[in-house]
Short mmCIF file of C-alpha atoms in Angstrom, two decimals:
data_model
loop_
_atom_site.label_atom_id
_atom_site.label_comp_id
_atom_site.label_asym_id
_atom_site.label_seq_id
_atom_site.Cartn_x
_atom_site.Cartn_y
_atom_site.Cartn_z
CA MET A 523 -61.07 28.49 -1.79
CA ALA A 524 -62.51 25.04 -2.42
CA GLU A 525 -64.44 23.47 0.42
CA ARG A 526 -61.97 22.47 3.10
CA PRO A 527 -62.28 19.13 4.85
CA ASN A 528 -63.38 18.62 8.41
CA ILE A 529 -60.80 16.87 10.59
CA LEU A 530 -61.47 14.19 13.21
CA TRP A 531 -58.20 13.38 14.98
CA TYR A 532 -58.62 10.50 17.43
CA CYS A 533 -55.59 9.92 19.65
CA SER A 534 -55.61 7.13 22.20
CA ASP A 535 -53.07 7.18 25.02
CA GLN A 536 -50.25 4.67 25.34
CA GLN A 537 -51.41 2.26 22.61
CA ARG A 538 -48.87 -0.03 20.99
CA PHE A 539 -48.67 -0.64 17.25
CA ASP A 540 -49.40 -4.37 17.57
CA THR A 541 -52.92 -4.02 18.98
CA ILE A 542 -55.02 -3.96 15.81
CA GLY A 543 -56.76 -7.18 14.80
CA GLY A 544 -56.48 -6.37 11.09
CA LEU A 545 -52.70 -6.01 11.45
CA ASN A 546 -52.01 -9.64 12.25
CA ASN A 547 -53.16 -9.77 15.85
CA PRO A 548 -56.29 -11.94 15.93
CA LEU A 549 -56.23 -12.02 19.74
CA VAL A 550 -57.47 -8.43 20.15
CA ASN A 551 -61.00 -7.56 19.05
CA THR A 552 -60.98 -4.37 16.96
CA PRO A 553 -63.75 -4.84 14.37
CA ARG A 554 -64.28 -1.12 13.76
CA LEU A 555 -60.60 -0.35 13.26
CA ASP A 556 -60.31 -3.41 11.04
CA ALA A 557 -63.18 -2.08 8.91
CA PHE A 558 -61.69 1.42 8.97
CA MET A 559 -58.53 0.00 7.41
CA LYS A 560 -60.62 -0.69 4.28
CA ASP A 561 -61.20 3.07 3.95
CA ALA A 562 -57.75 4.25 5.01
CA VAL A 563 -54.03 4.16 4.48
CA THR A 564 -52.62 2.26 7.44
CA PHE A 565 -49.00 2.71 8.49
CA THR A 566 -47.26 -0.20 10.18
CA HIS A 567 -44.08 1.69 11.09
CA ALA A 568 -45.27 4.97 12.60
CA HIS A 569 -42.96 6.19 15.36
CA CYS A 570 -43.56 8.72 18.10
CA GLN A 571 -40.78 11.24 18.81
CA THR A 572 -40.64 10.45 22.51
CA GLN A 573 -42.40 7.85 24.60
CA ILE A 574 -43.84 10.32 27.15
CA CYS A 575 -47.20 12.07 26.76
CA THR A 576 -46.54 15.81 26.94
CA PRO A 577 -43.43 16.06 24.75
CA SER A 578 -44.93 13.64 22.23
CA ARG A 579 -48.17 15.63 21.92
CA ALA A 580 -46.33 18.94 21.79
CA SER A 581 -44.16 17.44 19.07
CA PHE A 582 -46.85 16.19 16.69
CA LEU A 583 -49.08 19.22 17.22
CA THR A 584 -46.27 21.57 16.16
CA GLY A 585 -44.53 19.26 13.66
CA GLN A 586 -41.23 19.61 15.53
CA TYR A 587 -39.02 17.36 17.61
CA PRO A 588 -39.48 17.85 21.37
CA SER A 589 -36.06 19.47 21.67
CA ALA A 590 -37.12 22.08 19.08
CA VAL A 591 -40.34 22.81 20.96
CA GLY A 592 -38.33 23.10 24.18
CA LEU A 593 -40.70 20.79 26.05
CA MET A 594 -39.05 17.57 27.08
CA GLY A 595 -41.14 15.99 29.84
CA ASN A 596 -44.38 15.76 31.78
CA GLY A 597 -45.41 18.01 34.65
CA ASN A 598 -44.64 21.42 33.12
CA ASP A 599 -46.64 24.34 34.49
CA TYR A 600 -47.44 25.70 31.03
CA PHE A 601 -46.79 25.18 27.33
CA PRO A 602 -44.07 27.50 25.93
CA PRO A 603 -46.02 30.64 24.95
CA ASP A 604 -43.67 31.37 22.04
CA GLN A 605 -44.67 28.01 20.53
CA ALA A 606 -48.45 28.54 20.79
CA GLU A 607 -48.83 29.98 17.30
CA ARG A 608 -47.15 26.86 15.91
CA LEU A 609 -49.81 24.51 17.26
CA ILE A 610 -51.70 23.13 14.27
CA THR A 611 -54.92 23.56 16.26
CA ARG A 612 -54.23 27.30 16.58
CA VAL A 613 -53.25 27.57 12.91
CA LEU A 614 -56.44 25.87 11.77
CA ALA A 615 -58.61 27.95 14.10
CA ASP A 616 -56.97 31.16 12.87
CA SER A 617 -57.71 30.05 9.30
CA GLY A 618 -61.41 29.63 10.05
CA TYR A 619 -61.83 26.16 11.55
CA ASP A 620 -64.18 25.68 14.49
CA ALA A 621 -62.00 23.69 16.86
CA ALA A 622 -62.77 21.52 19.88
CA ASN A 623 -60.69 19.37 22.18
CA ILE A 624 -62.35 16.47 23.95
CA GLY A 625 -60.55 14.59 26.73
CA LYS A 626 -56.99 15.23 27.73
CA LEU A 627 -54.72 17.71 25.96
CA HIS A 628 -51.57 17.39 28.08
CA LEU A 629 -49.54 20.21 26.64
CA ALA A 630 -49.06 21.14 30.28
CA GLY A 631 -49.36 19.20 33.53
CA GLY A 632 -52.99 18.30 34.10
CA ALA A 633 -53.15 15.40 36.54
CA ARG A 634 -54.58 17.52 39.36
CA GLY A 635 -56.88 19.85 37.49
CA GLN A 636 -57.51 21.45 34.14
CA GLU A 637 -54.15 22.36 32.69
CA THR A 638 -53.01 25.91 32.12
CA ARG A 639 -53.74 26.79 28.52
CA VAL A 640 -52.13 29.07 25.99
CA ASN A 641 -54.01 30.36 22.94
CA ASP A 642 -54.38 26.87 21.50
CA GLY A 643 -57.21 27.71 19.08
CA TYR A 644 -59.94 25.66 20.73
CA ARG A 645 -63.32 27.39 20.94
CA HIS A 646 -64.78 24.36 22.73
CA PHE A 647 -62.81 22.60 25.46
CA TYR A 648 -64.29 19.51 27.12
CA TYR A 649 -61.59 18.54 29.57
CA SER A 650 -60.76 15.29 31.33
CA HIS A 651 -57.15 14.34 31.83
CA SER A 652 -58.19 10.87 33.02
CA HIS A 653 -60.93 8.98 34.81
CA LYS A 654 -59.24 9.73 38.15
CA GLY A 655 -59.53 12.72 40.45
CA PRO A 656 -63.30 13.40 40.72
CA ASN A 657 -62.71 16.72 42.46
CA SER A 658 -59.96 17.97 40.17
CA ALA A 659 -60.57 21.55 39.12
CA GLY A 660 -62.26 21.88 35.75
CA HIS A 661 -62.95 18.15 35.38
CA ASP A 662 -65.79 18.17 32.83
CA TYR A 663 -66.11 14.38 32.86
CA ALA A 664 -66.96 14.45 36.58
CA ASP A 665 -69.65 17.04 35.91
CA TRP A 666 -71.07 14.84 33.13
CA LEU A 667 -71.23 11.88 35.52
CA ARG A 668 -73.37 13.96 37.85
CA GLU A 669 -75.65 14.78 34.92
CA GLN A 670 -76.06 11.04 34.35
CA GLY A 671 -77.13 10.61 37.96
CA ALA A 672 -73.85 8.98 38.97
CA ASP A 673 -71.65 9.96 41.91
CA PRO A 674 -68.11 10.74 40.67
CA GLU A 675 -66.74 9.91 44.10
CA ALA A 676 -68.12 6.40 43.78
CA VAL A 677 -67.29 5.90 40.09
CA MET A 678 -63.83 7.44 39.75
CA ALA A 679 -60.56 6.61 41.43
CA ASP A 680 -58.71 9.01 43.67
CA GLN A 681 -55.57 10.62 42.31
CA SER A 682 -52.57 9.15 44.10
CA PRO A 683 -49.89 11.56 45.33
CA GLY A 684 -46.45 10.89 43.95
CA SER A 685 -47.71 8.37 41.43
CA TYR A 686 -45.52 9.53 38.56
CA ARG A 687 -42.36 9.08 40.60
CA ASP A 688 -43.45 5.76 42.07
CA GLY A 689 -44.81 4.42 38.80
CA ALA A 690 -45.79 0.79 38.91
CA LYS A 691 -45.50 0.70 42.73
CA VAL A 692 -48.74 2.66 43.02
CA LYS A 693 -51.67 0.50 41.97
CA SER A 694 -53.86 3.41 40.92
CA PHE A 695 -51.15 4.53 38.50
CA GLY A 696 -49.80 1.30 37.05
CA GLY A 697 -51.61 -1.62 38.62
CA MET A 698 -54.08 -4.27 37.56
CA TYR A 699 -57.75 -3.99 38.58
CA GLU A 700 -59.46 -7.24 37.62
CA PRO A 701 -63.23 -6.70 37.39
CA THR A 702 -65.95 -9.23 38.05
CA ALA A 703 -69.67 -9.22 37.31
CA ASP A 704 -70.27 -8.10 40.92
CA GLU A 705 -67.24 -5.82 41.36
CA ASP A 706 -66.83 -3.81 38.16
CA ASN A 707 -64.50 -0.99 37.29
CA ILE A 708 -66.17 1.99 35.57
CA PRO A 709 -68.97 0.50 33.41
CA PRO A 710 -68.92 1.27 29.67
CA GLU A 711 -71.87 3.68 29.69
CA LEU A 712 -70.19 5.86 32.34
CA HIS A 713 -66.61 5.48 31.15
CA GLN A 714 -64.41 8.40 30.17
CA THR A 715 -63.92 6.80 26.75
CA HIS A 716 -67.71 6.83 26.25
CA TRP A 717 -67.88 10.42 27.52
CA CYS A 718 -65.34 11.44 24.86
CA THR A 719 -67.67 10.18 22.15
CA ALA A 720 -70.73 11.86 23.67
CA LYS A 721 -68.98 15.25 23.93
CA THR A 722 -67.57 14.96 20.41
CA ILE A 723 -71.06 14.40 19.03
CA GLU A 724 -72.28 17.32 21.12
CA PHE A 725 -69.61 19.50 19.50
CA LEU A 726 -70.48 18.29 16.01
CA GLU A 727 -74.09 19.31 16.60
CA LYS A 728 -73.12 22.88 17.56
CA ASN A 729 -74.15 25.84 15.43
CA ARG A 730 -71.36 27.24 13.28
CA PHE A 731 -71.09 29.47 10.24
CA ASP A 732 -72.25 28.14 6.90
CA ASP A 733 -69.53 26.07 5.21
CA GLN A 734 -67.25 26.48 8.23
CA PRO A 735 -65.09 23.36 8.62
CA TRP A 736 -64.51 21.84 12.04
CA LEU A 737 -61.59 20.20 13.82
CA ALA A 738 -62.17 17.76 16.68
CA THR A 739 -59.19 16.35 18.56
CA VAL A 740 -60.44 13.45 20.66
CA ASN A 741 -58.10 12.26 23.42
CA PRO A 742 -59.37 9.48 25.70
CA PHE A 743 -57.10 8.33 28.52
CA ASP A 744 -57.19 4.60 27.72
CA PRO A 745 -55.41 2.25 27.27
CA HIS A 746 -53.04 4.13 29.59
CA ALA A 747 -52.39 2.34 32.89
CA PRO A 748 -53.80 1.43 35.36
CA PHE A 749 -55.16 -1.66 33.68
CA ASP A 750 -58.80 -1.30 34.72
CA ALA A 751 -61.03 -2.31 31.82
CA PRO A 752 -64.79 -2.57 32.38
CA TYR A 753 -66.04 -6.08 33.05
CA GLU A 754 -68.18 -6.04 29.90
CA TYR A 755 -65.01 -5.90 27.79
CA TYR A 756 -62.61 -7.74 30.10
CA ARG A 757 -64.88 -10.82 30.21
CA ARG A 758 -64.32 -11.30 26.46
CA TYR A 759 -60.68 -12.28 27.05
CA ASP A 760 -59.22 -15.38 28.63
CA PRO A 761 -55.84 -14.33 30.06
CA GLU A 762 -54.46 -17.84 29.97
CA SER A 763 -55.08 -18.07 26.23
CA LEU A 764 -52.99 -14.95 25.54
CA PRO A 765 -49.26 -15.10 24.77
CA GLY A 766 -48.27 -12.38 27.24
CA ALA A 767 -45.04 -10.45 27.12
CA HIS A 768 -42.13 -10.77 24.71
CA PHE A 769 -39.53 -12.21 27.06
CA GLU A 770 -36.45 -14.40 26.84
CA ASP A 771 -33.76 -15.54 29.23
CA GLY A 772 -31.22 -12.76 29.50
CA ASP A 773 -33.71 -9.91 29.34
CA LEU A 774 -33.68 -9.28 33.10
CA GLU A 775 -29.89 -9.23 33.18
CA HIS A 776 -29.79 -6.66 30.38
CA GLN A 777 -32.49 -4.51 31.97
CA GLN A 778 -30.72 -4.63 35.33
CA LYS A 779 -27.59 -3.39 33.56
CA LEU A 780 -29.55 -0.31 32.47
CA VAL A 781 -30.98 0.13 35.96
CA ASP A 782 -27.49 -0.05 37.45
CA ALA A 783 -26.41 2.64 34.99
CA GLY A 784 -29.21 4.85 36.35
CA VAL A 785 -31.36 4.85 33.20
CA ASP A 786 -34.84 6.11 34.17
CA PHE A 787 -38.02 4.07 33.84
CA GLN A 788 -41.36 3.89 35.64
CA SER A 789 -40.79 0.30 36.77
CA LYS A 790 -37.97 -2.03 37.77
CA PRO A 791 -37.35 -5.29 35.90
CA GLN A 792 -38.97 -8.47 37.12
CA HIS A 793 -40.18 -11.65 35.47
CA PRO A 794 -43.44 -11.10 33.53
CA ASP A 795 -45.14 -13.72 35.69
CA GLU A 796 -44.57 -11.49 38.71
CA TRP A 797 -46.41 -8.73 36.87
CA ASN A 798 -49.38 -11.03 36.10
CA HIS A 799 -48.62 -10.12 32.52
CA LYS A 800 -51.36 -12.16 30.86
CA LYS A 801 -54.07 -10.49 32.94
CA ILE A 802 -52.51 -7.12 32.21
CA GLN A 803 -52.54 -7.94 28.50
CA ALA A 804 -56.19 -9.02 28.72
CA SER A 805 -57.19 -5.76 30.40
CA TYR A 806 -55.11 -3.72 27.95
CA TYR A 807 -56.77 -5.45 25.00
CA ALA A 808 -60.18 -4.95 26.60
CA MET A 809 -59.58 -1.21 26.97
CA ILE A 810 -58.58 -1.07 23.31
CA GLU A 811 -61.74 -2.95 22.31
CA GLN A 812 -63.78 -0.28 24.08
CA LEU A 813 -61.84 2.43 22.24
CA ASP A 814 -62.57 0.58 19.02
CA ALA A 815 -66.31 0.60 19.73
CA GLU A 816 -66.37 4.30 20.63
CA PHE A 817 -64.31 5.28 17.60
CA GLY A 818 -66.81 3.33 15.52
CA ARG A 819 -69.69 5.31 17.04
CA LEU A 820 -68.08 8.52 15.77
CA LEU A 821 -67.66 7.08 12.28
CA ASP A 822 -71.32 6.04 12.32
CA TYR A 823 -72.35 9.55 13.30
CA LEU A 824 -70.37 11.06 10.44
CA GLU A 825 -72.03 8.65 8.02
CA GLN A 826 -75.50 9.32 9.36
CA THR A 827 -75.07 13.10 9.10
CA GLY A 828 -73.51 13.04 5.63
CA GLN A 829 -70.16 14.38 6.81
CA ARG A 830 -67.94 11.36 6.27
CA GLU A 831 -67.06 12.13 2.65
CA ASN A 832 -65.51 15.49 3.49
CA THR A 833 -63.80 14.55 6.74
CA ILE A 834 -60.17 13.59 7.18
CA VAL A 835 -60.14 10.95 9.92
CA ILE A 836 -56.92 10.16 11.75
CA TYR A 837 -56.51 7.37 14.29
CA THR A 838 -53.25 7.23 16.22
CA SER A 839 -51.70 7.21 19.70
CA ASP A 840 -49.08 9.33 21.43
CA HIS A 841 -46.72 6.46 22.36
CA GLY A 842 -46.75 2.81 23.33
CA GLU A 843 -46.57 0.68 26.46
CA ALA A 844 -43.91 -1.80 27.60
CA LEU A 845 -46.63 -4.28 28.65
CA CYS A 846 -44.12 -6.44 30.54
CA ASP A 847 -41.88 -6.98 27.47
CA HIS A 848 -38.36 -7.67 28.73
CA GLY A 849 -39.78 -7.66 32.26
CA MET A 850 -40.74 -3.95 32.20
CA LEU A 851 -44.10 -2.24 32.66
CA LEU A 852 -45.30 1.27 31.76
CA LYS A 853 -42.78 3.61 30.07
CA GLY A 854 -39.58 5.57 30.38
CA CYS A 855 -36.15 5.61 28.82
CA ARG A 856 -36.29 2.42 26.80
CA PHE A 857 -36.88 2.19 23.06
CA PHE A 858 -38.62 -1.16 22.71
CA GLU A 859 -40.74 -1.58 19.60
CA GLY A 860 -43.83 -1.71 21.81
CA LEU A 861 -42.99 1.72 23.20
CA VAL A 862 -41.89 3.59 20.08
CA ARG A 863 -44.30 2.34 17.39
CA VAL A 864 -47.98 3.31 17.41
CA PRO A 865 -51.07 2.84 15.23
CA LEU A 866 -51.56 5.39 12.45
CA MET A 867 -54.49 5.27 10.01
CA ILE A 868 -55.57 8.19 7.82
CA SER A 869 -58.67 8.39 5.62
CA TRP A 870 -60.29 10.98 3.35
CA PRO A 871 -62.76 9.33 0.94
CA GLY A 872 -62.16 10.22 -2.68
CA HIS A 873 -58.86 11.96 -1.94
CA PHE A 874 -56.64 9.38 -0.26
CA ASP A 875 -56.05 5.76 -1.19
CA GLU A 876 -58.23 3.16 0.51
CA ASP A 877 -57.53 -0.32 1.82
CA ARG A 878 -53.79 0.20 1.66
CA VAL A 879 -51.13 -0.80 4.17
CA SER A 880 -47.79 1.02 4.04
CA ASP A 881 -44.59 -0.07 5.73
CA ALA A 882 -42.95 3.32 5.15
CA LEU A 883 -40.85 4.62 8.01
CA VAL A 884 -42.87 7.57 9.30
CA GLU A 885 -42.89 9.83 12.33
CA LEU A 886 -45.85 11.39 14.12
CA ILE A 887 -44.52 14.85 13.27
CA ASP A 888 -45.37 13.95 9.66
CA ILE A 889 -49.08 14.37 10.42
CA ASN A 890 -48.66 18.12 10.87
CA PRO A 891 -47.36 19.01 7.37
CA THR A 892 -49.81 16.51 5.89
CA LEU A 893 -52.70 18.58 7.25
CA TYR A 894 -51.18 21.81 5.95
CA GLU A 895 -50.93 20.32 2.48
CA ALA A 896 -54.37 18.72 2.59
CA ILE A 897 -56.13 22.02 3.28
CA GLY A 898 -54.00 23.99 0.81
CA MET A 899 -51.78 25.93 3.21
CA GLU A 900 -48.05 26.45 2.87
CA ILE A 901 -45.97 24.31 5.22
CA PRO A 902 -44.09 26.65 7.59
CA TYR A 903 -40.31 26.74 7.61
CA TYR A 904 -40.04 25.42 11.17
CA VAL A 905 -41.96 22.19 10.55
CA GLN A 906 -39.53 19.26 10.75
CA GLY A 907 -42.02 16.58 9.71
CA ARG A 908 -42.45 15.43 6.12
CA SER A 909 -45.85 15.40 4.48
CA LEU A 910 -47.43 11.99 3.97
CA MET A 911 -49.49 13.22 1.02
CA PRO A 912 -47.48 11.39 -1.67
CA ILE A 913 -48.08 8.11 0.18
CA LEU A 914 -51.73 8.87 0.95
CA THR A 915 -52.54 9.74 -2.66
CA GLY A 916 -50.61 6.82 -4.15
CA GLU A 917 -47.92 8.93 -5.79
CA SER A 918 -45.28 7.14 -3.71
CA ASP A 919 -45.01 3.69 -2.22
CA GLY A 920 -43.29 5.25 0.80
CA ALA A 921 -39.88 3.73 0.23
CA ASP A 922 -38.42 7.18 -0.34
CA HIS A 923 -40.24 8.90 2.55
CA ARG A 924 -37.57 8.46 5.24
CA ASP A 925 -34.32 6.52 5.44
CA PHE A 926 -34.53 6.56 9.24
CA VAL A 927 -36.64 7.70 12.18
CA ARG A 928 -35.39 9.44 15.30
CA MET A 929 -36.56 9.63 18.91
CA GLU A 930 -35.43 11.69 21.89
CA PHE A 931 -35.63 11.18 25.64
CA PHE A 932 -34.17 14.13 27.50
CA GLY A 933 -35.03 13.96 31.20
CA ALA A 934 -38.64 13.22 30.31
CA ILE A 935 -39.87 11.80 33.63
CA ASP A 936 -39.51 12.88 37.24
CA HIS A 937 -36.75 10.46 38.11
CA PRO A 938 -33.33 11.15 39.63
CA ASP A 939 -31.05 10.46 36.69
CA GLN A 940 -32.84 12.72 34.19
CA THR A 941 -31.50 10.38 31.53
CA HIS A 942 -30.68 11.71 28.07
CA ALA A 943 -30.86 9.27 25.17
CA THR A 944 -31.62 9.15 21.46
CA MET A 945 -32.71 6.41 19.09
CA TYR A 946 -31.84 6.07 15.41
CA ARG A 947 -33.67 3.37 13.46
CA ASP A 948 -33.49 2.48 9.81
CA ARG A 949 -35.01 -0.45 7.95
CA ARG A 950 -32.83 -3.01 9.65
CA TRP A 951 -30.93 -1.53 12.56
CA LYS A 952 -31.84 0.25 15.76
CA LEU A 953 -29.22 2.20 17.69
CA VAL A 954 -29.84 3.67 21.14
CA SER A 955 -27.29 6.01 22.67
CA PHE A 956 -27.52 6.75 26.40
CA HIS A 957 -25.65 10.03 26.50
CA GLY A 958 -22.88 10.55 29.04
CA LYS A 959 -22.88 6.89 30.05
CA ASP A 960 -20.72 5.27 27.34
CA LEU A 961 -23.67 2.92 26.92
CA PHE A 962 -25.42 1.82 23.74
CA GLU A 963 -27.89 -0.70 22.43
CA LEU A 964 -27.78 -2.14 18.91
CA TYR A 965 -30.45 -4.43 17.50
CA ASP A 966 -30.78 -6.25 14.20
CA LEU A 967 -34.53 -5.92 13.70
CA GLU A 968 -34.58 -8.27 10.73
CA ASN A 969 -33.27 -11.18 12.76
CA ASP A 970 -34.29 -10.06 16.25
CA PRO A 971 -37.56 -8.12 15.86
CA TRP A 972 -38.35 -8.07 19.60
CA GLU A 973 -34.85 -6.94 20.62
CA HIS A 974 -33.58 -9.67 22.88
CA ASN A 975 -29.97 -9.63 21.64
CA ASP A 976 -28.04 -6.41 22.15
CA LEU A 977 -25.12 -6.36 19.67
CA SER A 978 -23.53 -3.10 20.80
CA GLU A 979 -20.57 -4.84 22.43
CA ASP A 980 -20.20 -7.55 19.79
CA PRO A 981 -16.86 -7.10 17.97
CA ALA A 982 -18.42 -8.48 14.77
CA HIS A 983 -20.82 -5.50 14.71
CA ARG A 984 -18.35 -2.76 15.61
CA ASP A 985 -18.44 -1.26 12.11
CA VAL A 986 -22.25 -1.24 12.08
CA LEU A 987 -22.29 0.51 15.45
CA ALA A 988 -19.80 3.14 14.31
CA ASP A 989 -21.68 3.78 11.05
CA LEU A 990 -24.99 4.25 12.88
CA MET A 991 -23.35 6.54 15.41
CA ARG A 992 -22.03 8.72 12.59
CA LYS A 993 -25.48 8.84 11.01
#
C-alpha cells in the first residue's frame, strides 16, 4: 500500500460559518485560517446534521444521520456499543493508524467527568470536556494546570448544576464574562484551547512504528458559551463597532409563536440589546481568534517537522450558535443559518486543490466517506454521506454533489417538549417542519438570507411549501 496520509482533524465547538475573516467578515481576526484557505478547499455551505453536540459528533464520525446512529441528544450514559465499529476513528485505528483524541469527545455525556467510552480506537486520550469542573473525574486539563504551577480551583469555573436545562439563565453556562486587564478570565497560556495544542504536539512526538500514520482529533471547547474570552484577545475588539445580531422587527413575535407552541430552545426570545449582544459577539470573535492562533501553531509544527505535505488537515465545527440572531442565544430547535452552517476547510498538499472556495451544498457526514476514499478503503454500505473527493480534486465544481441538505432535531435537549423537527434546504428554499404541531417555516434564502420573513402561511407560496414537503 502506498504511504497513507496522516490526519489532523480540528473541530471547534459551536462555531458559526460566518466567523472567518477570509470569507467576507473583516470584523473577526483569523489570519491563520485566512492563510490556510490558500492551501485548502473551503466550503461555504457546510451543514451539520443536528445543532446539538453529541448527535452531531456521533453523526459525522460514523457518516450517518443521528437517527441512523440512534443517538439523538446530549446527556446519554454511553455511545451505542453496536455503532462503535462504525466510528471512523475505530476504523482507522484497526487499519493501522495511531489515534489520539485531544479535548472533548462527547459521544456520551461528559460534563461531570470523563465520559464512558466504547472501543473508539484511540490509543491516546487526553480528555477535557470544557474548562469548567476542576475536580471532574479524569479531567486531564486540570492535571496539566497543576503541572504548570496553576491552581485549577482558581483558574477554572465550577460546573453549575442543572445548567443544560436552564440554559442562558445560568451565567456559567450561557452568560457573558467581560474581562479586564485586572480581572481576566483564563489567560491564553493556561487556556484549554492552548492545552489542546500542547497535548496534540505531545502526541505527535510519541514513538510509533516506522511509516505508521497518525490520526489526531482535536476538540477544544471554545467558542461554546459561556462567552468568556481571555482579556488578551477580548481587548482587540470594540463591541460598539460590531454590527451585533441579525434582527428585525417581527422576529420576537415569530419566536414567541414557536415558544407558545412548545418548541424547545436553551433561551427565551428577548431583544438583542437585553442580551448585550455586541459584547457577546466581541467575546465570541475573541475566542475564535484564539482558536485561530492555536490552530496555526499546529500547522507550524507540521511544517517544522516535515509532516505537512503528507497530512490531511480538516478544520470544522460541530454546529453553530444563535448569537442573539432573532433575539435568541445558544442553541436548540431552530434552524437559523447561524446554527446550521459551519466552517469546513480541507487540505492535502499535492492531492487536493488549493486556494479554492466551493459553494456546494455539503453535509458534515460527507467528511467520513471522503477519508475512506482518501486512504484507499472501500466506503461501507451504511455510510450515508457522499465523498467530497471529486470536489477536492477538481473533478467536479460541486454543483452536482447534493440537491439538498437535511437536518434532524429529535428531542435533542433536556427540555419538556422533546420537540421533533426536520429541515430541508436546497439552493433557494429552506423548509422546517415541526412534527406533530401543524407548524412550519419557509424561507426564501435568495431574497431573505437571514430568515426574517416566514412564508409558510403565505397563500402565494402554498405550492412551494407543498413541493418541499413532498421532497
